[in-house]
Amino acid sequence: MISLRYHIVSITACFLALAVGVVLGSTALNGSLLSGLADQKKDLGTQVSDLEAQRNALKARLSDADAFAGTMGPKVVAGALDKRSVVIVTTQDARPADRDALKKLVGQSGASVTGELQLTNAFTDPAKADQLRDVVTRLQPAGAKFPTAGDSGTLAGALLGSTLLLDKASAKPQSSGDELAAALGGLTDGGFVKPSQGVQPAQLAIVLTGAQETGDGAGDRAATIARFAAQMDRSGAGTVLAGDPGSAEGAGPIGVVRADTSATSILSTVDNADSAAGRVATILALQEQLNGGSGRYGIAGNAQAIAPGVAAAGN
């Protein structure tokens, strides 16, 4: 006869055997799992090292290429804008070093810089768009025809285009000196621009921006710069909108222009003006503008080529 004690001993033995099996099984499994993870970690470490080496090699090649462009750039652009004049307009996030290097290259191309104008953050602030529009409308020169589009960027481009750019056909001022002074004075008093001393009208314009806009109203701010540059182009012999690669993104001024076929048909853009190669492309794009052409240049995915006259990769 099987006693109660026998049942208790049997059940205890079963649970003890199960516990021992679990411990032994988990120990073997953990050892195998840890060994596999260690192998994966080693493989990932090797991949990271390989990628870092590739990155460093690419950075070195880019540095060498940019140094070469910096050395050859003056020779490439020499005479490209001979006896022409250029006004430089910058946004507040444009890097001074890029502006100065571009200004130097303009001089090496044979052109003269007639002045500089910085657009402040208030210029692109959506909350101040109505104020900018009112100031621009009030300062409209006699006889100047402004576009019917009511956005502040287009209207500001019309005002500064008619005062800062020479007539495309005659290369003569489109407005009087008093009207230029009034336009710059009114926009300065409104906190929208900061002009350099003695700005004079020019045949061509470079609008230099920084990266893509961020935060609330980023799209509106980028669109204001894009429309401003496009209208400047319509007002004179040619304009190039230049910036760094981030400016070619969707929330960047160049990105906005490149998404608008009516703008890309007239306005040239360069998305790597933070490099020597991009600045050379900017000068060549101005030369192309003089000849009635336009294009999308740089290294971004929405660029058509690295520079005017250079086929895009894969073409």
mmCIF file of N, CA and C in Angstrom, residues 144-260:
data_model
loop_
_atom_site.group_PDB
_atom_site.id
_atom_site.type_symbol
_atom_site.label_atom_id
_atom_site.label_comp_id
_atom_site.label_asym_id
_atom_site.label_seq_id
_atom_site.Cartn_x
_atom_site.Cartn_y
_atom_site.Cartn_z
ATOM 1 N N ALA A 144 7.880 102.660 -60.962
ATOM 2 C CA ALA A 144 8.215 101.244 -60.809
ATOM 3 C C ALA A 144 6.941 100.404 -60.797
ATOM 4 N N LYS A 145 6.982 99.277 -61.487
ATOM 5 C CA LYS A 145 5.831 98.383 -61.546
ATOM 6 C C LYS A 145 6.076 97.179 -60.641
ATOM 7 N N PHE A 146 5.297 97.090 -59.601
ATOM 8 C CA PHE A 146 5.418 95.975 -58.684
ATOM 9 C C PHE A 146 4.492 94.840 -59.110
ATOM 10 N N PRO A 147 4.854 93.595 -58.825
ATOM 11 C CA PRO A 147 3.994 92.454 -59.167
ATOM 12 C C PRO A 147 2.701 92.484 -58.360
ATOM 13 N N THR A 148 1.706 91.845 -58.891
ATOM 14 C CA THR A 148 0.413 91.807 -58.201
ATOM 15 C C THR A 148 0.442 90.884 -56.990
ATOM 16 N N ALA A 149 1.395 89.952 -56.951
ATOM 17 C CA ALA A 149 1.517 89.053 -55.798
ATOM 18 C C ALA A 149 1.714 89.880 -54.537
ATOM 19 N N GLY A 150 0.954 89.557 -53.513
ATOM 20 C CA GLY A 150 0.983 90.390 -52.314
ATOM 21 C C GLY A 150 1.899 89.918 -51.216
ATOM 22 N N ASP A 151 2.665 88.845 -51.413
ATOM 23 C CA ASP A 151 3.512 88.370 -50.323
ATOM 24 C C ASP A 151 4.693 89.307 -50.119
ATOM 25 N N SER A 152 5.161 89.375 -48.894
ATOM 26 C CA SER A 152 6.188 90.353 -48.523
ATOM 27 C C SER A 152 7.525 90.092 -49.220
ATOM 28 N N GLY A 153 7.886 88.820 -49.418
ATOM 29 C CA GLY A 153 9.155 88.508 -50.067
ATOM 30 C C GLY A 153 9.215 89.013 -51.499
ATOM 31 N N THR A 154 8.150 88.779 -52.253
ATOM 32 C CA THR A 154 8.104 89.231 -53.649
ATOM 33 C C THR A 154 8.120 90.747 -53.734
ATOM 34 N N LEU A 155 7.341 91.405 -52.884
ATOM 35 C CA LEU A 155 7.281 92.861 -52.927
ATOM 36 C C LEU A 155 8.613 93.488 -52.503
ATOM 37 N N ALA A 156 9.262 92.908 -51.489
ATOM 38 C CA ALA A 156 10.570 93.427 -51.074
ATOM 39 C C ALA A 156 11.602 93.212 -52.178
ATOM 40 N N GLY A 157 11.493 92.088 -52.882
ATOM 41 C CA GLY A 157 12.382 91.840 -54.015
ATOM 42 C C GLY A 157 12.167 92.844 -55.124
ATOM 43 N N ALA A 158 10.914 93.246 -55.321
ATOM 44 C CA ALA A 158 10.613 94.249 -56.345
ATOM 45 C C ALA A 158 11.185 95.606 -55.963
ATOM 46 N N LEU A 159 11.063 95.980 -54.683
ATOM 47 C CA LEU A 159 11.584 97.269 -54.229
ATOM 48 C C LEU A 159 13.110 97.316 -54.335
ATOM 49 N N LEU A 160 13.780 96.318 -53.763
ATOM 50 C CA LEU A 160 15.238 96.330 -53.788
ATOM 51 C C LEU A 160 15.785 96.015 -55.171
ATOM 52 N N GLY A 161 15.024 95.253 -55.949
ATOM 53 C CA GLY A 161 15.453 94.994 -57.323
ATOM 54 C C GLY A 161 15.423 96.255 -58.168
ATOM 55 N N SER A 162 14.412 97.078 -57.963
ATOM 56 C CA SER A 162 14.288 98.300 -58.760
ATOM 57 C C SER A 162 15.226 99.406 -58.296
ATOM 58 N N THR A 163 15.753 99.287 -57.084
ATOM 59 C CA THR A 163 16.650 100.327 -56.567
ATOM 60 C C THR A 163 18.115 99.874 -56.519
ATOM 61 N N LEU A 164 18.338 98.567 -56.297
ATOM 62 C CA LEU A 164 19.706 98.068 -56.154
ATOM 63 C C LEU A 164 20.269 97.465 -57.442
ATOM 64 N N LEU A 165 19.423 97.204 -58.430
ATOM 65 C CA LEU A 165 19.897 96.592 -59.670
ATOM 66 C C LEU A 165 19.716 97.536 -60.858
ATOM 67 N N LEU A 166 20.688 97.502 -61.732
ATOM 68 C CA LEU A 166 20.624 98.317 -62.949
ATOM 69 C C LEU A 166 19.687 97.676 -63.956
ATOM 70 N N ASP A 167 19.206 98.486 -64.873
ATOM 71 C CA ASP A 167 18.337 97.982 -65.933
ATOM 72 C C ASP A 167 19.080 96.932 -66.759
ATOM 73 N N LYS A 168 18.425 95.818 -67.041
ATOM 74 C CA LYS A 168 19.067 94.715 -67.743
ATOM 75 C C LYS A 168 19.547 95.103 -69.137
ATOM 76 N N ALA A 169 18.767 95.900 -69.839
ATOM 77 C CA ALA A 169 19.100 96.256 -71.219
ATOM 78 C C ALA A 169 20.091 97.407 -71.324
ATOM 79 N N SER A 170 19.872 98.437 -70.500
ATOM 80 C CA SER A 170 20.688 99.651 -70.637
ATOM 81 C C SER A 170 21.826 99.750 -69.627
ATOM 82 N N ALA A 171 21.797 98.921 -68.591
ATOM 83 C CA ALA A 171 22.785 98.975 -67.506
ATOM 84 C C ALA A 171 22.792 100.334 -66.815
ATOM 85 N N LYS A 172 21.627 100.997 -66.788
ATOM 86 C CA LYS A 172 21.479 102.283 -66.110
ATOM 87 C C LYS A 172 20.552 102.115 -64.907
ATOM 88 N N PRO A 173 20.660 103.011 -63.926
ATOM 89 C CA PRO A 173 19.806 102.897 -62.733
ATOM 90 C C PRO A 173 18.320 102.918 -63.086
ATOM 91 N N GLN A 174 17.550 102.123 -62.382
ATOM 92 C CA GLN A 174 16.106 102.076 -62.600
ATOM 93 C C GLN A 174 15.365 103.066 -61.705
ATOM 94 N N SER A 175 16.077 103.654 -60.756
ATOM 95 C CA SER A 175 15.468 104.633 -59.856
ATOM 96 C C SER A 175 16.529 105.670 -59.497
ATOM 97 N N SER A 176 16.095 106.744 -58.880
ATOM 98 C CA SER A 176 17.025 107.822 -58.535
ATOM 99 C C SER A 176 17.803 107.490 -57.258
ATOM 100 N N GLY A 177 18.848 108.244 -57.026
ATOM 101 C CA GLY A 177 19.622 108.065 -55.804
ATOM 102 C C GLY A 177 18.793 108.332 -54.566
ATOM 103 N N ASP A 178 17.886 109.310 -54.655
ATOM 104 C CA ASP A 178 17.014 109.613 -53.514
ATOM 105 C C ASP A 178 16.074 108.452 -53.228
ATOM 106 N N GLU A 179 15.588 107.821 -54.292
ATOM 107 C CA GLU A 179 14.681 106.684 -54.097
ATOM 108 C C GLU A 179 15.426 105.494 -53.495
ATOM 109 N N LEU A 180 16.672 105.290 -53.897
ATOM 110 C CA LEU A 180 17.482 104.232 -53.293
ATOM 111 C C LEU A 180 17.703 104.528 -51.813
ATOM 112 N N ALA A 181 18.056 105.759 -51.496
ATOM 113 C CA ALA A 181 18.295 106.140 -50.103
ATOM 114 C C ALA A 181 17.025 105.986 -49.274
ATOM 115 N N ALA A 182 15.886 106.356 -49.854
ATOM 116 C CA ALA A 182 14.619 106.244 -49.138
ATOM 117 C C ALA A 182 14.270 104.777 -48.880
ATOM 118 N N ALA A 183 14.498 103.930 -49.871
ATOM 119 C CA ALA A 183 14.193 102.507 -49.721
ATOM 120 C C ALA A 183 15.049 101.882 -48.626
ATOM 121 N N LEU A 184 16.350 102.126 -48.684
ATOM 122 C CA LEU A 184 17.242 101.557 -47.676
ATOM 123 C C LEU A 184 16.978 102.153 -46.301
ATOM 124 N N GLY A 185 16.714 103.455 -46.263
ATOM 125 C CA GLY A 185 16.443 104.106 -44.990
ATOM 126 C C GLY A 185 15.164 103.587 -44.352
ATOM 127 N N GLY A 186 14.101 103.446 -45.154
ATOM 128 C CA GLY A 186 12.833 102.969 -44.621
ATOM 129 C C GLY A 186 12.914 101.537 -44.113
ATOM 130 N N LEU A 187 13.588 100.684 -44.858
ATOM 131 C CA LEU A 187 13.721 99.291 -44.439
ATOM 132 C C LEU A 187 14.639 99.156 -43.227
ATOM 133 N N THR A 188 15.649 100.028 -43.164
ATOM 134 C CA THR A 188 16.548 100.018 -42.008
ATOM 135 C C THR A 188 15.817 100.491 -40.754
ATOM 136 N N ASP A 189 15.057 101.571 -40.885
ATOM 137 C CA ASP A 189 14.285 102.082 -39.750
ATOM 138 C C ASP A 189 13.271 101.055 -39.253
ATOM 139 N N GLY A 190 12.744 100.258 -40.177
ATOM 140 C CA GLY A 190 11.781 99.228 -39.796
ATOM 141 C C GLY A 190 12.434 97.995 -39.193
ATOM 142 N N GLY A 191 13.775 97.952 -39.211
ATOM 143 C CA GLY A 191 14.499 96.818 -38.643
ATOM 144 C C GLY A 191 14.600 95.625 -39.568
ATOM 145 N N PHE A 192 14.379 95.853 -40.870
ATOM 146 C CA PHE A 192 14.355 94.738 -41.823
ATOM 147 C C PHE A 192 15.686 94.509 -42.528
ATOM 148 N N VAL A 193 16.525 95.518 -42.651
ATOM 149 C CA VAL A 193 17.805 95.365 -43.342
ATOM 150 C C VAL A 193 18.906 96.133 -42.620
ATOM 151 N N LYS A 194 20.154 95.739 -42.929
ATOM 152 C CA LYS A 194 21.337 96.451 -42.441
ATOM 153 C C LYS A 194 22.277 96.652 -43.624
ATOM 154 N N PRO A 195 22.244 97.827 -44.274
ATOM 155 C CA PRO A 195 23.091 98.052 -45.443
ATOM 156 C C PRO A 195 24.504 98.486 -45.058
ATOM 157 N N SER A 196 25.466 98.172 -45.924
ATOM 158 C CA SER A 196 26.818 98.678 -45.723
ATOM 159 C C SER A 196 26.848 100.144 -46.146
ATOM 160 N N GLN A 197 27.930 100.811 -45.842
ATOM 161 C CA GLN A 197 28.046 102.227 -46.172
ATOM 162 C C GLN A 197 28.167 102.424 -47.685
ATOM 163 N N GLY A 198 27.347 103.325 -48.227
ATOM 164 C CA GLY A 198 27.473 103.709 -49.630
ATOM 165 C C GLY A 198 27.108 102.650 -50.642
ATOM 166 N N VAL A 199 26.066 101.877 -50.391
ATOM 167 C CA VAL A 199 25.628 100.864 -51.359
ATOM 168 C C VAL A 199 25.162 101.532 -52.650
ATOM 169 N N GLN A 200 25.609 100.969 -53.771
ATOM 170 C CA GLN A 200 25.236 101.488 -55.076
ATOM 171 C C GLN A 200 24.612 100.382 -55.928
ATOM 172 N N PRO A 201 23.805 100.747 -56.936
ATOM 173 C CA PRO A 201 23.184 99.734 -57.802
ATOM 174 C C PRO A 201 24.231 98.927 -58.577
ATOM 175 N N ALA A 202 23.901 97.695 -58.877
ATOM 176 C CA ALA A 202 24.796 96.797 -59.605
ATOM 177 C C ALA A 202 24.018 96.079 -60.700
ATOM 178 N N GLN A 203 24.746 95.429 -61.601
ATOM 179 C CA GLN A 203 24.098 94.663 -62.659
ATOM 180 C C GLN A 203 23.590 93.322 -62.171
ATOM 181 N N LEU A 204 24.336 92.706 -61.233
ATOM 182 C CA LEU A 204 24.041 91.358 -60.777
ATOM 183 C C LEU A 204 23.931 91.321 -59.253
ATOM 184 N N ALA A 205 23.311 90.261 -58.759
ATOM 185 C CA ALA A 205 23.167 90.114 -57.303
ATOM 186 C C ALA A 205 23.426 88.686 -56.880
ATOM 187 N N ILE A 206 24.048 88.553 -55.729
ATOM 188 C CA ILE A 206 24.176 87.257 -55.058
ATOM 189 C C ILE A 206 23.398 87.355 -53.754
ATOM 190 N N VAL A 207 22.466 86.439 -53.556
ATOM 191 C CA VAL A 207 21.746 86.345 -52.286
ATOM 192 C C VAL A 207 22.319 85.137 -51.563
ATOM 193 N N LEU A 208 23.043 85.389 -50.468
ATOM 194 C CA LEU A 208 23.727 84.325 -49.735
ATOM 195 C C LEU A 208 22.970 84.007 -48.457
ATOM 196 N N THR A 209 22.581 82.747 -48.304
ATOM 197 C CA THR A 209 21.849 82.318 -47.121
ATOM 198 C C THR A 209 22.649 81.246 -46.393
ATOM 199 N N GLY A 210 22.105 80.758 -45.292
ATOM 200 C CA GLY A 210 22.802 79.735 -44.515
ATOM 201 C C GLY A 210 22.211 78.370 -44.762
ATOM 202 N N ALA A 211 21.695 77.741 -43.699
ATOM 203 C CA ALA A 211 21.125 76.402 -43.814
ATOM 204 C C ALA A 211 19.608 76.488 -43.894
ATOM 205 N N GLN A 212 18.951 75.351 -43.719
ATOM 206 C CA GLN A 212 17.494 75.341 -43.760
ATOM 207 C C GLN A 212 16.923 75.986 -42.508
ATOM 208 N N GLU A 213 15.716 76.514 -42.620
ATOM 209 C CA GLU A 213 15.045 77.131 -41.495
ATOM 210 C C GLU A 213 14.537 76.056 -40.535
ATOM 211 N N THR A 214 14.415 76.406 -39.268
ATOM 212 C CA THR A 214 13.911 75.469 -38.269
ATOM 213 C C THR A 214 12.884 76.170 -37.381
ATOM 214 N N GLY A 215 12.123 75.384 -36.650
ATOM 215 C CA GLY A 215 11.160 75.938 -35.705
ATOM 216 C C GLY A 215 9.856 76.350 -36.363
ATOM 217 N N ASP A 216 9.018 77.029 -35.582
ATOM 218 C CA ASP A 216 7.717 77.477 -36.070
ATOM 219 C C ASP A 216 7.881 78.464 -37.225
ATOM 220 N N GLY A 217 7.075 78.313 -38.245
ATOM 221 C CA GLY A 217 7.118 79.230 -39.379
ATOM 222 C C GLY A 217 8.318 79.045 -40.286
ATOM 223 N N ALA A 218 9.019 77.898 -40.163
ATOM 224 C CA ALA A 218 10.226 77.676 -40.971
ATOM 225 C C ALA A 218 9.918 77.737 -42.469
ATOM 226 N N GLY A 219 8.827 77.111 -42.865
ATOM 227 C CA GLY A 219 8.461 77.106 -44.278
ATOM 228 C C GLY A 219 8.178 78.503 -44.809
ATOM 229 N N ASP A 220 7.506 79.318 -44.001
ATOM 230 C CA ASP A 220 7.191 80.692 -44.420
ATOM 231 C C ASP A 220 8.457 81.530 -44.544
ATOM 232 N N ARG A 221 9.397 81.359 -43.609
ATOM 233 C CA ARG A 221 10.639 82.129 -43.668
ATOM 234 C C ARG A 221 11.471 81.751 -44.890
ATOM 235 N N ALA A 222 11.534 80.447 -45.165
ATOM 236 C CA ALA A 222 12.278 79.987 -46.338
ATOM 237 C C ALA A 222 11.629 80.499 -47.618
ATOM 238 N N ALA A 223 10.310 80.482 -47.668
ATOM 239 C CA ALA A 223 9.597 80.948 -48.853
ATOM 240 C C ALA A 223 9.809 82.447 -49.081
ATOM 241 N N THR A 224 9.914 83.213 -47.995
ATOM 242 C CA THR A 224 10.135 84.656 -48.130
ATOM 243 C C THR A 224 11.468 84.930 -48.828
ATOM 244 N N ILE A 225 12.536 84.224 -48.413
ATOM 245 C CA ILE A 225 13.841 84.397 -49.047
ATOM 246 C C ILE A 225 13.801 83.918 -50.488
ATOM 247 N N ALA A 226 13.163 82.794 -50.734
ATOM 248 C CA ALA A 226 13.087 82.247 -52.087
ATOM 249 C C ALA A 226 12.374 83.207 -53.034
ATOM 250 N N ARG A 227 11.251 83.749 -52.605
ATOM 251 C CA ARG A 227 10.482 84.659 -53.462
ATOM 252 C C ARG A 227 11.202 85.994 -53.636
ATOM 253 N N PHE A 228 11.883 86.427 -52.587
ATOM 254 C CA PHE A 228 12.675 87.652 -52.681
ATOM 255 C C PHE A 228 13.761 87.505 -53.749
ATOM 256 N N ALA A 229 14.518 86.407 -53.697
ATOM 257 C CA ALA A 229 15.599 86.196 -54.652
ATOM 258 C C ALA A 229 15.068 86.061 -56.079
ATOM 259 N N ALA A 230 13.952 85.358 -56.240
ATOM 260 C CA ALA A 230 13.374 85.188 -57.576
ATOM 261 C C ALA A 230 12.947 86.528 -58.171
ATOM 262 N N GLN A 231 12.365 87.399 -57.341
ATOM 263 C CA GLN A 231 11.941 88.700 -57.838
ATOM 264 C C GLN A 231 13.139 89.602 -58.117
ATOM 265 N N MET A 232 14.198 89.494 -57.329
ATOM 266 C CA MET A 232 15.427 90.228 -57.629
ATOM 267 C C MET A 232 15.948 89.823 -59.003
ATOM 268 N N ASP A 233 15.885 88.548 -59.296
ATOM 269 C CA ASP A 233 16.353 88.054 -60.591
ATOM 270 C C ASP A 233 15.548 88.663 -61.730
ATOM 271 N N ARG A 234 14.248 88.771 -61.539
ATOM 272 C CA ARG A 234 13.391 89.344 -62.582
ATOM 273 C C ARG A 234 13.669 90.833 -62.790
ATOM 274 N N SER A 235 14.274 91.466 -61.789
ATOM 275 C CA SER A 235 14.452 92.917 -61.827
ATOM 276 C C SER A 235 15.743 93.371 -62.496
ATOM 277 N N GLY A 236 16.701 92.462 -62.686
ATOM 278 C CA GLY A 236 17.989 92.876 -63.232
ATOM 279 C C GLY A 236 18.540 91.886 -64.230
ATOM 280 N N ALA A 237 19.862 91.928 -64.414
ATOM 281 C CA ALA A 237 20.502 91.063 -65.409
ATOM 282 C C ALA A 237 20.742 89.658 -64.893
ATOM 283 N N GLY A 238 20.655 89.433 -63.588
ATOM 284 C CA GLY A 238 20.840 88.088 -63.070
ATOM 285 C C GLY A 238 21.069 88.051 -61.577
ATOM 286 N N THR A 239 20.572 86.994 -60.944
ATOM 287 C CA THR A 239 20.745 86.788 -59.507
ATOM 288 C C THR A 239 20.997 85.315 -59.258
ATOM 289 N N VAL A 240 21.857 85.028 -58.286
ATOM 290 C CA VAL A 240 22.108 83.649 -57.855
ATOM 291 C C VAL A 240 21.809 83.558 -56.369
ATOM 292 N N LEU A 241 21.011 82.563 -55.986
ATOM 293 C CA LEU A 241 20.735 82.275 -54.576
ATOM 294 C C LEU A 241 21.677 81.159 -54.152
ATOM 295 N N ALA A 242 22.565 81.454 -53.198
ATOM 296 C CA ALA A 242 23.566 80.482 -52.766
ATOM 297 C C ALA A 242 23.454 80.221 -51.279
ATOM 298 N N GLY A 243 23.799 78.994 -50.867
ATOM 299 C CA GLY A 243 23.760 78.636 -49.452
ATOM 300 C C GLY A 243 24.553 77.376 -49.215
ATOM 301 N N ASP A 244 24.421 76.796 -48.017
ATOM 302 C CA ASP A 244 25.115 75.541 -47.750
ATOM 303 C C ASP A 244 24.152 74.381 -48.023
ATOM 304 N N PRO A 245 24.619 73.128 -47.962
ATOM 305 C CA PRO A 245 23.759 71.999 -48.344
ATOM 306 C C PRO A 245 22.402 71.955 -47.648
ATOM 307 N N GLY A 246 22.335 72.396 -46.396
ATOM 308 C CA GLY A 246 21.065 72.372 -45.691
ATOM 309 C C GLY A 246 20.006 73.265 -46.315
ATOM 310 N N SER A 247 20.434 74.307 -47.023
ATOM 311 C CA SER A 247 19.486 75.233 -47.645
ATOM 312 C C SER A 247 18.734 74.604 -48.798
ATOM 313 N N ALA A 248 19.202 73.436 -49.279
ATOM 314 C CA ALA A 248 18.531 72.761 -50.384
ATOM 315 C C ALA A 248 17.464 71.787 -49.904
ATOM 316 N N GLU A 249 17.332 71.639 -48.575
ATOM 317 C CA GLU A 249 16.288 70.776 -48.022
ATOM 318 C C GLU A 249 14.923 71.447 -48.185
ATOM 319 N N GLY A 250 13.881 70.694 -47.859
ATOM 320 C CA GLY A 250 12.530 71.207 -48.056
ATOM 321 C C GLY A 250 12.246 72.489 -47.310
ATOM 322 N N ALA A 251 12.846 72.657 -46.115
ATOM 323 C CA ALA A 251 12.622 73.860 -45.315
ATOM 324 C C ALA A 251 13.739 74.873 -45.504
ATOM 325 N N GLY A 252 14.448 74.784 -46.607
ATOM 326 C CA GLY A 252 15.493 75.748 -46.919
ATOM 327 C C GLY A 252 15.094 76.605 -48.110
ATOM 328 N N PRO A 253 15.612 77.832 -48.212
ATOM 329 C CA PRO A 253 15.253 78.715 -49.330
ATOM 330 C C PRO A 253 15.540 78.107 -50.701
ATOM 331 N N ILE A 254 16.698 77.429 -50.841
ATOM 332 C CA ILE A 254 17.018 76.818 -52.126
ATOM 333 C C ILE A 254 16.072 75.651 -52.414
ATOM 334 N N GLY A 255 15.731 74.899 -51.375
ATOM 335 C CA GLY A 255 14.777 73.820 -51.548
ATOM 336 C C GLY A 255 13.432 74.319 -52.031
ATOM 337 N N VAL A 256 12.990 75.463 -51.503
ATOM 338 C CA VAL A 256 11.714 76.056 -51.933
ATOM 339 C C VAL A 256 11.782 76.466 -53.398
ATOM 340 N N VAL A 257 12.885 77.095 -53.798
ATOM 341 C CA VAL A 257 13.039 77.513 -55.189
ATOM 342 C C VAL A 257 13.024 76.308 -56.124
ATOM 343 N N ARG A 258 13.766 75.269 -55.769
ATOM 344 C CA ARG A 258 13.885 74.109 -56.647
ATOM 345 C C ARG A 258 12.596 73.308 -56.757
ATOM 346 N N ALA A 259 11.675 73.535 -55.834
ATOM 347 C CA ALA A 259 10.373 72.877 -55.905
ATOM 348 C C ALA A 259 9.376 73.672 -56.737
ATOM 349 N N ASP A 260 9.784 74.854 -57.202
ATOM 350 C CA ASP A 260 8.914 75.750 -57.961
ATOM 351 C C ASP A 260 9.480 75.911 -59.375
#
